[in-house]
mmCIF file of C-alpha atoms in Angstrom:
data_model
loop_
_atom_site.group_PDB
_atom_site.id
_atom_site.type_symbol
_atom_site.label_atom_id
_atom_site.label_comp_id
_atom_site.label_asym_id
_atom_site.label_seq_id
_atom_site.Cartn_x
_atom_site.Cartn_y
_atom_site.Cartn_z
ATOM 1 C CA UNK A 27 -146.693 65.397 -170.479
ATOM 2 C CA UNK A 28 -146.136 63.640 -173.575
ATOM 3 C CA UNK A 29 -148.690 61.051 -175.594
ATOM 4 C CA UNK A 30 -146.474 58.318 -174.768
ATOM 5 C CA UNK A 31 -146.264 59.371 -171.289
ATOM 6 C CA UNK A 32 -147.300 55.839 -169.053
ATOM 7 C CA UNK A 33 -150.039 56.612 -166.675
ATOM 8 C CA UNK A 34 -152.410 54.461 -164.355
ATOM 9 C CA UNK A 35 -155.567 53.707 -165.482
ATOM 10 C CA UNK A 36 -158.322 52.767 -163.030
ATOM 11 C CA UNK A 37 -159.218 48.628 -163.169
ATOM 12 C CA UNK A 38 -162.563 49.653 -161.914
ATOM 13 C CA UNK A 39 -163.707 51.873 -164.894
ATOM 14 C CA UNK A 40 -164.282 48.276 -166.805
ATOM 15 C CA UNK A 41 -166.368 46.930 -164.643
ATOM 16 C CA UNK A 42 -168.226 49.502 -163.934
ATOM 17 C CA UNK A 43 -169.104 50.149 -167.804
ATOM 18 C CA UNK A 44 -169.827 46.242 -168.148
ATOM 19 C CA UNK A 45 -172.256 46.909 -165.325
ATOM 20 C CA UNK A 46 -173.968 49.605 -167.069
ATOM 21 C CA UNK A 47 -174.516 47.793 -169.979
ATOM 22 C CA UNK A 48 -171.704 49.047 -172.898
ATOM 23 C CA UNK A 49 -168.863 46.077 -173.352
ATOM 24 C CA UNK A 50 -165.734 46.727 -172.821
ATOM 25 C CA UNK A 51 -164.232 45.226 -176.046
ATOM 26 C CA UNK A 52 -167.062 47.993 -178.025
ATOM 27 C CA UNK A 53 -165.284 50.871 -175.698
ATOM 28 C CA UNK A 54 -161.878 49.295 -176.815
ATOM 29 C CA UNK A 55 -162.563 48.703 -180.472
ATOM 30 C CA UNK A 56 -164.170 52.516 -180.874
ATOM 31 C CA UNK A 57 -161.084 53.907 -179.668
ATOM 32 C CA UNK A 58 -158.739 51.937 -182.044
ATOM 33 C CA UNK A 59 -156.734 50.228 -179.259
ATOM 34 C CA UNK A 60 -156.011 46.552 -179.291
ATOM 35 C CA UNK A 61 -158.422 44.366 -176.572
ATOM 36 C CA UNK A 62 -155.404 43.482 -174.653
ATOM 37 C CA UNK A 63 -155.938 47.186 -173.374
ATOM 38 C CA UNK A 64 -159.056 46.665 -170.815
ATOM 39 C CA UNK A 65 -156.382 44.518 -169.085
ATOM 40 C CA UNK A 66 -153.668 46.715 -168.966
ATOM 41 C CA UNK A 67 -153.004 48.533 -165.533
ATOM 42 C CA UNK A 68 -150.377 51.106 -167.382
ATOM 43 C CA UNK A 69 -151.924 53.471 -170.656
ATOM 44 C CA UNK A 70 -150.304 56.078 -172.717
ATOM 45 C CA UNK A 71 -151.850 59.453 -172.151
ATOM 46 C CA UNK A 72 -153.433 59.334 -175.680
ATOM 47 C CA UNK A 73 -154.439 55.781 -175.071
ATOM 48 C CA UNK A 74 -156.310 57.113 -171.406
ATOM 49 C CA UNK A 75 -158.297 59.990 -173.341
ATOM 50 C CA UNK A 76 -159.162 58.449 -176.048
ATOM 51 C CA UNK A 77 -160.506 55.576 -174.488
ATOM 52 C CA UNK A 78 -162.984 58.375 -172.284
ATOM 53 C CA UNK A 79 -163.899 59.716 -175.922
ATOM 54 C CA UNK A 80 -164.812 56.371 -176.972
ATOM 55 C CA UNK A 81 -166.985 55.950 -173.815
ATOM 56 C CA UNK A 82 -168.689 58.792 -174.622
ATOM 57 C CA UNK A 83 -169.346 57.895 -178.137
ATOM 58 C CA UNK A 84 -170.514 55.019 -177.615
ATOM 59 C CA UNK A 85 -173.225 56.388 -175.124
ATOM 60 C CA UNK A 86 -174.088 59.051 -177.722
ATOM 61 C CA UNK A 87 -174.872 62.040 -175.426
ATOM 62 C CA UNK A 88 -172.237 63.106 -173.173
ATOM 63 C CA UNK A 89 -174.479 64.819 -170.456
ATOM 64 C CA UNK A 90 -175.828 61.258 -170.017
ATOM 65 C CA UNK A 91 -172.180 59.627 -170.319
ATOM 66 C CA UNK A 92 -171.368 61.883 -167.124
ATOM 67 C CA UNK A 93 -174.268 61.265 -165.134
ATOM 68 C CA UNK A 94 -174.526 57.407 -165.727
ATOM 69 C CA UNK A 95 -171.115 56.357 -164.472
ATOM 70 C CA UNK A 96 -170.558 58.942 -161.886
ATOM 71 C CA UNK A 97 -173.893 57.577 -160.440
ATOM 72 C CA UNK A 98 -173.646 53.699 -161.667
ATOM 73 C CA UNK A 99 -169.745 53.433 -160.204
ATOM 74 C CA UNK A 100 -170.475 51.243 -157.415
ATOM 75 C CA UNK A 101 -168.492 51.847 -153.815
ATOM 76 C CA UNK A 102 -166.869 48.472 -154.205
ATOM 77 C CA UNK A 103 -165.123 49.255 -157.353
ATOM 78 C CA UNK A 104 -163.352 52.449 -156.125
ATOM 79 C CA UNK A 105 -159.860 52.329 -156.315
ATOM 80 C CA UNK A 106 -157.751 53.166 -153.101
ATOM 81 C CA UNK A 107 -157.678 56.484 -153.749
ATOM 82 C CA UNK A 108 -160.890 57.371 -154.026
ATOM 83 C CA UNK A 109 -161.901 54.309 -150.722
ATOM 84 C CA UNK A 110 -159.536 56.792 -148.876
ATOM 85 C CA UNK A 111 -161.796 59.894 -149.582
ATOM 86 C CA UNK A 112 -164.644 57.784 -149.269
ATOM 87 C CA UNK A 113 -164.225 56.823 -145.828
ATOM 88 C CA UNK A 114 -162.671 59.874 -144.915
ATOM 89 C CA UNK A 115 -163.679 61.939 -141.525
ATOM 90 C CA UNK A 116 -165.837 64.501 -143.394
ATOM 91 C CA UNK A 117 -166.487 66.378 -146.984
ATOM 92 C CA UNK A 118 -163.975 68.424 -146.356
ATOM 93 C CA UNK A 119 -161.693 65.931 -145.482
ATOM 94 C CA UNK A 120 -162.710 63.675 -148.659
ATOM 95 C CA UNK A 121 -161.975 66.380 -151.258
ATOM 96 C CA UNK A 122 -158.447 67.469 -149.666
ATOM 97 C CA UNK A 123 -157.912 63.550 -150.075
ATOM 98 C CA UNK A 124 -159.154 63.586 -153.487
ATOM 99 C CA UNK A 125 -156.848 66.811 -154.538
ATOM 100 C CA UNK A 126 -153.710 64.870 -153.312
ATOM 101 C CA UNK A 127 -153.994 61.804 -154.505
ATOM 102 C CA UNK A 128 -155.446 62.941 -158.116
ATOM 103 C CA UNK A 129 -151.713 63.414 -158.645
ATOM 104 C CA UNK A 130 -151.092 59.749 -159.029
ATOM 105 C CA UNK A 131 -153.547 59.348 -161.972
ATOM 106 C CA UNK A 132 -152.875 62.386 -164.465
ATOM 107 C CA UNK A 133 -153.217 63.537 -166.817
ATOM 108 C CA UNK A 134 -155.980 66.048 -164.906
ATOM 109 C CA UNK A 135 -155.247 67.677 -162.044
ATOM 110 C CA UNK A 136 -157.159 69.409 -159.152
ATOM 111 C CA UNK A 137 -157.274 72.769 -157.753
ATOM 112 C CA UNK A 138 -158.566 73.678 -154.299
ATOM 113 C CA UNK A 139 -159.707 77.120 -152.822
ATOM 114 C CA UNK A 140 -161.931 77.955 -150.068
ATOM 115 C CA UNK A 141 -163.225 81.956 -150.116
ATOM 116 C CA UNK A 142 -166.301 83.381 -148.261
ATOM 117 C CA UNK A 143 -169.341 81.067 -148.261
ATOM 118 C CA UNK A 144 -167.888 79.376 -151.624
ATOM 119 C CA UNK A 145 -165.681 76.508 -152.454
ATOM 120 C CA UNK A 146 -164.238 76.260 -155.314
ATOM 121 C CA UNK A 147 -162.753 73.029 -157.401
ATOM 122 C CA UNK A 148 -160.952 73.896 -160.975
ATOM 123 C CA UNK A 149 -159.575 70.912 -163.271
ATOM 124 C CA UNK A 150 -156.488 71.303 -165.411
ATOM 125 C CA UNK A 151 -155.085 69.556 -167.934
ATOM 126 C CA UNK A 152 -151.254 68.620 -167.123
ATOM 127 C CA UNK A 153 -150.815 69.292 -170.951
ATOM 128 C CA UNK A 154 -152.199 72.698 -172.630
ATOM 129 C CA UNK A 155 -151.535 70.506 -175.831
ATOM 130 C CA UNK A 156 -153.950 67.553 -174.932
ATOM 131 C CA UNK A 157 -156.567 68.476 -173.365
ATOM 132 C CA UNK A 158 -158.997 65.987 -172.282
ATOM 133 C CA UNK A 159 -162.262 65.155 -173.249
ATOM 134 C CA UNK A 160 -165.136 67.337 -172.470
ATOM 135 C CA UNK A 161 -167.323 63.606 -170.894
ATOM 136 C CA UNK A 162 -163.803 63.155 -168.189
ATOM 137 C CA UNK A 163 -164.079 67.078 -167.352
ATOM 138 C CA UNK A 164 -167.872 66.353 -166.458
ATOM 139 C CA UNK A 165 -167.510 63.180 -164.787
ATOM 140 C CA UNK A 166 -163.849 64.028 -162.645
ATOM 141 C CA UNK A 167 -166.439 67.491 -161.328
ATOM 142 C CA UNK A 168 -169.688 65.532 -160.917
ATOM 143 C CA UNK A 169 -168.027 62.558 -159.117
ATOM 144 C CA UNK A 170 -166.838 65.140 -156.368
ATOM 145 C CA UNK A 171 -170.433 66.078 -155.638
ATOM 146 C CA UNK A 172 -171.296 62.186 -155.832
ATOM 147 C CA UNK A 173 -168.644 61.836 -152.943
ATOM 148 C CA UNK A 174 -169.890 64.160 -151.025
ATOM 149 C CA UNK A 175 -173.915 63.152 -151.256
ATOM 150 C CA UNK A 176 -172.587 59.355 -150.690
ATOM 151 C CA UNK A 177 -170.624 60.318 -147.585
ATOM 152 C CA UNK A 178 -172.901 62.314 -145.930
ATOM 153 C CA UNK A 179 -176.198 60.694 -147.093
ATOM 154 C CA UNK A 180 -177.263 63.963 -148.027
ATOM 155 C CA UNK A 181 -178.883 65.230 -151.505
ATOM 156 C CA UNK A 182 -176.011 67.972 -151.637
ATOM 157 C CA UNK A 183 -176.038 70.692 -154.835
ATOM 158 C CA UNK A 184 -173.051 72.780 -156.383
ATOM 159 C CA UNK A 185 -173.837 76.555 -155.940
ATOM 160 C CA UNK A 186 -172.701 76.510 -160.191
ATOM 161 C CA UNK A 187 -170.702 74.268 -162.285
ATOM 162 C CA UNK A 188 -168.465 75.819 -165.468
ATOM 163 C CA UNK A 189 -167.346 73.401 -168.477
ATOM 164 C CA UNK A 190 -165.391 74.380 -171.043
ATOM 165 C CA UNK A 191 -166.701 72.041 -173.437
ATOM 166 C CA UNK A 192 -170.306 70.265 -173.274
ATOM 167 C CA UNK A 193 -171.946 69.077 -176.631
ATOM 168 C CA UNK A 194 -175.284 68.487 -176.412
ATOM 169 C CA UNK A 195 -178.099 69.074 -173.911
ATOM 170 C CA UNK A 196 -176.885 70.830 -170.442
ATOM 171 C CA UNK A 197 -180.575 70.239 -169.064
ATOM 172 C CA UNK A 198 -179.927 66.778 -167.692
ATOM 173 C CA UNK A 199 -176.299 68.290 -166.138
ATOM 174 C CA UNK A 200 -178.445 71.167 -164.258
ATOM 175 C CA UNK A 201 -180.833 68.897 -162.778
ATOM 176 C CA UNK A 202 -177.641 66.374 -161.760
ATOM 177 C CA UNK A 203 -175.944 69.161 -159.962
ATOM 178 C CA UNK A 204 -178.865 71.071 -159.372
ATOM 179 C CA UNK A 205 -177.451 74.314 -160.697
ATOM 180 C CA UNK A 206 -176.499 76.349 -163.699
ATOM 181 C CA UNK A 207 -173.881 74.683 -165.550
ATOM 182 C CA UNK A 208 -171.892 77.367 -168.004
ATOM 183 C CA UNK A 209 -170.361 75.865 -171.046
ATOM 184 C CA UNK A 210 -167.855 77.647 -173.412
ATOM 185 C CA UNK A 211 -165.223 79.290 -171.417
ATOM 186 C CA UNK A 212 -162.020 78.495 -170.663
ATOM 187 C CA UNK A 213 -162.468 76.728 -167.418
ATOM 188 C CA UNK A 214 -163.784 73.329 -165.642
ATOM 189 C CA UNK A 215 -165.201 74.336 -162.239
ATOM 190 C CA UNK A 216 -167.256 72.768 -159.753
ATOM 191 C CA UNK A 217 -168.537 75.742 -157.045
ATOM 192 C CA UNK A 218 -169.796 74.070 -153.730
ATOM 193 C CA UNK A 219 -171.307 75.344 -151.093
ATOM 194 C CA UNK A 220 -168.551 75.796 -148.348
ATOM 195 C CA UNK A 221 -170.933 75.106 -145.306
ATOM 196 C CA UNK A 222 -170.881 71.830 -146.859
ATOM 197 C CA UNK A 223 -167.806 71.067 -146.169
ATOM 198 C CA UNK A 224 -168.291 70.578 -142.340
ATOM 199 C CA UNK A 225 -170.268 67.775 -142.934
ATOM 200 C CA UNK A 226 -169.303 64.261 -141.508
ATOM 201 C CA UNK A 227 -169.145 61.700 -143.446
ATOM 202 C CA UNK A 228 -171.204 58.502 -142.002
ATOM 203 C CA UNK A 229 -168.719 56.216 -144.277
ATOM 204 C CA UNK A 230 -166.040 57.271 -142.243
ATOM 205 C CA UNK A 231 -163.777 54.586 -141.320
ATOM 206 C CA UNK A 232 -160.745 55.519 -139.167
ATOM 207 C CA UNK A 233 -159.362 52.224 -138.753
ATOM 208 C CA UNK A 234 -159.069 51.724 -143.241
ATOM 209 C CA UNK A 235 -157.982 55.136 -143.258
ATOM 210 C CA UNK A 236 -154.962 54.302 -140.932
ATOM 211 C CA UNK A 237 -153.989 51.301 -143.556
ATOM 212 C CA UNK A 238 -154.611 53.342 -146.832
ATOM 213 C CA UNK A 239 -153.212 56.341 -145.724
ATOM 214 C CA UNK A 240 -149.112 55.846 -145.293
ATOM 215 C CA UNK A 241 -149.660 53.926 -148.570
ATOM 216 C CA UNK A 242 -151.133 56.709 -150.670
ATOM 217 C CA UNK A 243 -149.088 59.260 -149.375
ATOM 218 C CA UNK A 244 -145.695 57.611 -149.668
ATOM 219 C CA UNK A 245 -146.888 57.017 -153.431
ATOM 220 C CA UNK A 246 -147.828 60.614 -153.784
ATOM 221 C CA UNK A 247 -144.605 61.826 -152.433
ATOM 222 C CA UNK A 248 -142.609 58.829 -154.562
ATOM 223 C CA UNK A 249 -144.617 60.231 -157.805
ATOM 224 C CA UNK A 250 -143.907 63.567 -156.908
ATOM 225 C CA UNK A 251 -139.841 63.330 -156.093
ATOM 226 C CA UNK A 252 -139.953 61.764 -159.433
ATOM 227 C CA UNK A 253 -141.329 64.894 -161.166
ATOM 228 C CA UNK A 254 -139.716 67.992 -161.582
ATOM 229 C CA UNK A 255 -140.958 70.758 -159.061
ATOM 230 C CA UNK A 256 -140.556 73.461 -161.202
ATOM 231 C CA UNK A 257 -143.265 72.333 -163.572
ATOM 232 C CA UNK A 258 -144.916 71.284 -160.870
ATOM 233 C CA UNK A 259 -144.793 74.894 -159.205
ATOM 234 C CA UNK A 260 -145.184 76.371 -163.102
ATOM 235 C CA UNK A 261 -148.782 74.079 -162.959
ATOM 236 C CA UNK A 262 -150.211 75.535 -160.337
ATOM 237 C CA UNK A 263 -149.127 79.280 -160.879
ATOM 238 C CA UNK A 264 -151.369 79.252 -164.061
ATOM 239 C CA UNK A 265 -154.158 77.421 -162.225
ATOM 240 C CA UNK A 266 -154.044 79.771 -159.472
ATOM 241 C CA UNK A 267 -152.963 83.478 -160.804
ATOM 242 C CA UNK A 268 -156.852 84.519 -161.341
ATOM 243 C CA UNK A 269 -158.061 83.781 -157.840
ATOM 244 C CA UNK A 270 -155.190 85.381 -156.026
ATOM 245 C CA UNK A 271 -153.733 82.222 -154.548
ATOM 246 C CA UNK A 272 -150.145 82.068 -156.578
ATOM 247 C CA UNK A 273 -147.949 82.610 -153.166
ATOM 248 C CA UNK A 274 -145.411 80.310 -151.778
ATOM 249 C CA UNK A 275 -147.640 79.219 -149.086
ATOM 250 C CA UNK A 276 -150.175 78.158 -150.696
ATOM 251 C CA UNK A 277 -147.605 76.842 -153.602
ATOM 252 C CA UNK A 278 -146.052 74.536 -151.001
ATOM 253 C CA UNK A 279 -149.560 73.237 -149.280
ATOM 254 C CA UNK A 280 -150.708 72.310 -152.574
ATOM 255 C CA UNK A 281 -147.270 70.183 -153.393
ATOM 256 C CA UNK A 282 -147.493 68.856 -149.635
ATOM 257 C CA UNK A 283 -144.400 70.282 -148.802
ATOM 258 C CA UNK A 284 -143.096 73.152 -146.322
ATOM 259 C CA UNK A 285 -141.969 76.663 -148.023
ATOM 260 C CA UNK A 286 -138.261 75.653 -146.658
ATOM 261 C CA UNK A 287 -138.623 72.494 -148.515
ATOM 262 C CA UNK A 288 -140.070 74.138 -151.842
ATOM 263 C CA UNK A 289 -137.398 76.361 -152.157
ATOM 264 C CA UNK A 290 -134.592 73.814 -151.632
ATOM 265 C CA UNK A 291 -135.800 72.311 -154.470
ATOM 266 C CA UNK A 292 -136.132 74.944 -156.647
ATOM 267 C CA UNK A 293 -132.773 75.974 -155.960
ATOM 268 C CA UNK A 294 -131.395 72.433 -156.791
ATOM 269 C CA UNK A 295 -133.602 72.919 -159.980
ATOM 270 C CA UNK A 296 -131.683 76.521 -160.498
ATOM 271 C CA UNK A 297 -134.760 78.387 -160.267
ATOM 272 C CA UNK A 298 -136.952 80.268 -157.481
ATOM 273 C CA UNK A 299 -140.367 80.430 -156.977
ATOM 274 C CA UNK A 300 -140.272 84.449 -157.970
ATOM 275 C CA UNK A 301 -138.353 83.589 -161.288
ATOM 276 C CA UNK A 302 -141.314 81.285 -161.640
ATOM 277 C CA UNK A 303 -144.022 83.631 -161.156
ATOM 278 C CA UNK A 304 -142.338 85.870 -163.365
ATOM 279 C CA UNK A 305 -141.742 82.998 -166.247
ATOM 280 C CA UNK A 306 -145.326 82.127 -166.271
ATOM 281 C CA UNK A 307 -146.556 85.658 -165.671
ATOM 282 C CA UNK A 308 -144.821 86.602 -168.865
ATOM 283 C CA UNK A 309 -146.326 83.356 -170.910
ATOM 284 C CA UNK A 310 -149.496 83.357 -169.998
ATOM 285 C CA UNK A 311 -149.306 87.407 -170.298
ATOM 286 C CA UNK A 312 -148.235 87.047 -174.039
ATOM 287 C CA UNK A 313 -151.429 84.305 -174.571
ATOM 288 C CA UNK A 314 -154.120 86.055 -173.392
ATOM 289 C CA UNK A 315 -153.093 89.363 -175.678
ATOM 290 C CA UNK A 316 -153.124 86.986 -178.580
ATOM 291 C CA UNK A 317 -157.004 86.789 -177.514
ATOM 292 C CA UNK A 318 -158.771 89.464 -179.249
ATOM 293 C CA UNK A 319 -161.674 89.025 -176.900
ATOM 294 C CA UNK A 320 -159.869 90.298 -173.577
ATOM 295 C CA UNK A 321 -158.971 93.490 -172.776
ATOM 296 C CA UNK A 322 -156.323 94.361 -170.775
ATOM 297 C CA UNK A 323 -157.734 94.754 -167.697
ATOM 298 C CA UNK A 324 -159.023 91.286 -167.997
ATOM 299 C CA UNK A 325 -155.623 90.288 -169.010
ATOM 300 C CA UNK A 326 -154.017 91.854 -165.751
ATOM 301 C CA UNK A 327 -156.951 90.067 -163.890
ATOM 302 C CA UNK A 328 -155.829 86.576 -165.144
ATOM 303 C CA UNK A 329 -152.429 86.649 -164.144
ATOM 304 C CA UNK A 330 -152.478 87.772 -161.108
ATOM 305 C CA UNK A 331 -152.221 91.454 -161.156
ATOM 306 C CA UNK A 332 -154.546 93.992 -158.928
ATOM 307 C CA UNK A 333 -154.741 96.853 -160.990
ATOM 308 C CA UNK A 334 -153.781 97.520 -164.741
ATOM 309 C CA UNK A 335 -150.887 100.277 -163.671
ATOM 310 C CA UNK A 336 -148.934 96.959 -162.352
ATOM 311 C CA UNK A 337 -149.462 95.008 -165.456
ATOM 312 C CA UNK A 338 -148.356 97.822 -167.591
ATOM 313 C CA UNK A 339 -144.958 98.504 -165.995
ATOM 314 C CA UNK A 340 -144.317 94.934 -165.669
ATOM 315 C CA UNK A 341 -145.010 94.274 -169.404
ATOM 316 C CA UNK A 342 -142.559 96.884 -170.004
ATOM 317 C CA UNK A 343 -139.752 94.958 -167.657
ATOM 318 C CA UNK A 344 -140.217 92.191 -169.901
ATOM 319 C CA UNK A 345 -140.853 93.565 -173.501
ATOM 320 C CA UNK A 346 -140.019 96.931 -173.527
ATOM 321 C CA UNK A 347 -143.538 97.980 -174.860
ATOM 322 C CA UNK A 348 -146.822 98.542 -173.508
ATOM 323 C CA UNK A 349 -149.192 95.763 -173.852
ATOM 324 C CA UNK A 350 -151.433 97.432 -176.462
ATOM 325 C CA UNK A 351 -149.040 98.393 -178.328
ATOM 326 C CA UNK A 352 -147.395 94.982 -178.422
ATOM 327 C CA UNK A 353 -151.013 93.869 -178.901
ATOM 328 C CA UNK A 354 -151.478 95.890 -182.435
ATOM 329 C CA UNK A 355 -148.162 94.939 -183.580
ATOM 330 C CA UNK A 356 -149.103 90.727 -183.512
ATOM 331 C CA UNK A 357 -152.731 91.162 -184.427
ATOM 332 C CA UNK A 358 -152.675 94.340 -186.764
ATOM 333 C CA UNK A 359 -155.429 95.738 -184.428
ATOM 334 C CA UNK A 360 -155.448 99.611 -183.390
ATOM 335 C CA UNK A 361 -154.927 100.028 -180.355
#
């Protein structure tokens, strides 16, 4: 995704600033974008983040810039997306609708995985290069636990929240979610209890659903065929290598797609989805050695591999060195 890459930007974020109190035209003028912008329905992708970083900014503290929209955004200013989840049959059932349909307003995307008594949410960036803003990363995780206490009518809590980025106090975050929140690593996870999942939502509304659903999906698969599926399928490899989740099946669920379909496409694309896993194996494999701070077992870890024997004869395949070794050759470290 490029800066001048035209995404949607939600109508309802406006109003619901206005409501809080900051002007639109301040939000507008602190991000160095012309006031014709509040009315736009189309941004650039540097346009959409920095218009979150001027948000922020303007509130001064971005624990408070999280809580105070994903709290203040009133139900009637959702867009259809997020009405869909909404009213949707339970929690579960919200965030699977919230995971598909975040497609159609990059450039953030969701991740989904279910294991033991856990739930797990991750964000990603659709660009390594442009990364967005650490308030967006809060408020995109918070707003999923807002959905769920909403819909149920419940005061639900993450089991633990990680941010990669949070200036400021993290006090206010912990009470929000009513966990630990972890800042400074690499990722933006939201943890929820999976039990919580089950629960109905009393906003469900079957008859809205059966209008905005054939809508939203025919504009998620529209927005998809218009994408290519091999970046698509290279996305959510590196989103999904650590937790053991980078197979086919799960490849094609997340796309909305059957395994038959996936790999029609990839082969129309010239690929396959093992020359994928390999490709980003190898890539990510090469940045995570250029990190000083992990070792290689951690390194085998993140993409994917069980034990560090694999890694190692793999990295051979590809460079024709052991990953040490190539390791002290780029940094100058021994080994």
């Amino acid at each position: 995704m490029t800066s001048d890459t035209r995404i949607k930007f939600p109508s309802g974020f406006w109003t619901g600033v206005q409501q809080m109190g900051v002007p639109p035209h301040e939000i507008a003028r602190k991000a160095g974008l012309p006031l014709t912008i509040i009315h736009e329905p189309m941004v650039t992708s540097s346009q959409y983040l920095s218009i979150w970083q001027a948000y922020s900014d303007l509130i001064g503290d971005t624990s408070e810039a999280i809580i105070r929209l994903s709290t203040g955004f009133e139900t009637v200013h959702f867009p259809p997306t997020v009405l869909a989840a909404y009213h949707a049959r339970d929690y579960r059932d919200a965030l699977t609708r919230m995971v598909r349909y975040k497609r159609l307003c990059p450039p953030e995307g969701l991740l989904i995985t279910e294991d033991g008594d856990e739930c797990s949410i991750e964000l990603g960036w659709m660009s390594k290069d442009e990364p967005g803003p650490a308030v967006l990363a809060g408020i995109t995780l918070a707003f999923l636990l807002e959905l769920g206490r909403r819909g149920t009518g419940r005061p639900l809590t993450a089991k633990s929240v990680e941010l990669s980025c949070l200036p400021g106090d993290v006090q206010p975050l912990e009470a929000y979610f009513g966990c630990r929140v972890q800042t400074g690593g690499n990722r933006n996870t939201l943890i929820l209890h999976r039990k919580d999942l089950d629960l109905p939502f009393a906003s469900y509304n079957a008859e809205l659903l059966e209008v905005l659903t054939p809508v939203l999906d025919q504009s998620a698969a529209e927005h998809q065929s218009g994408n290519s599926v091999t970046e698509m399928v290279k996305w959510f490899l590196k989103r999904s290598l650590p937790g053991g989740r980078a197979g086919i099946e799960a490849a094609a669920a997340e796309l909305g797609m059957s395994n038959r379909t996936l790999q029609r496409r990839l082969h129309e694309e010239r690929t396959s989805f093992k020359h994928l896993l390999t490709q980003v194996r190898k890539e990510l494999a090469r940045e995570y050695l250029a990190d000083p701070s992990l070792d290689i077992r951690e390194v085998a870890f993140l993409i994917g591999y069980e034990d560090q024997n694999s890694f190692y004869r793999a990295f051979r395949l590809w460079e024709g060195d052991t990953p040490s070794r190539w390791r002290t050759e780029r940094l100058g470290e021994t080994p």
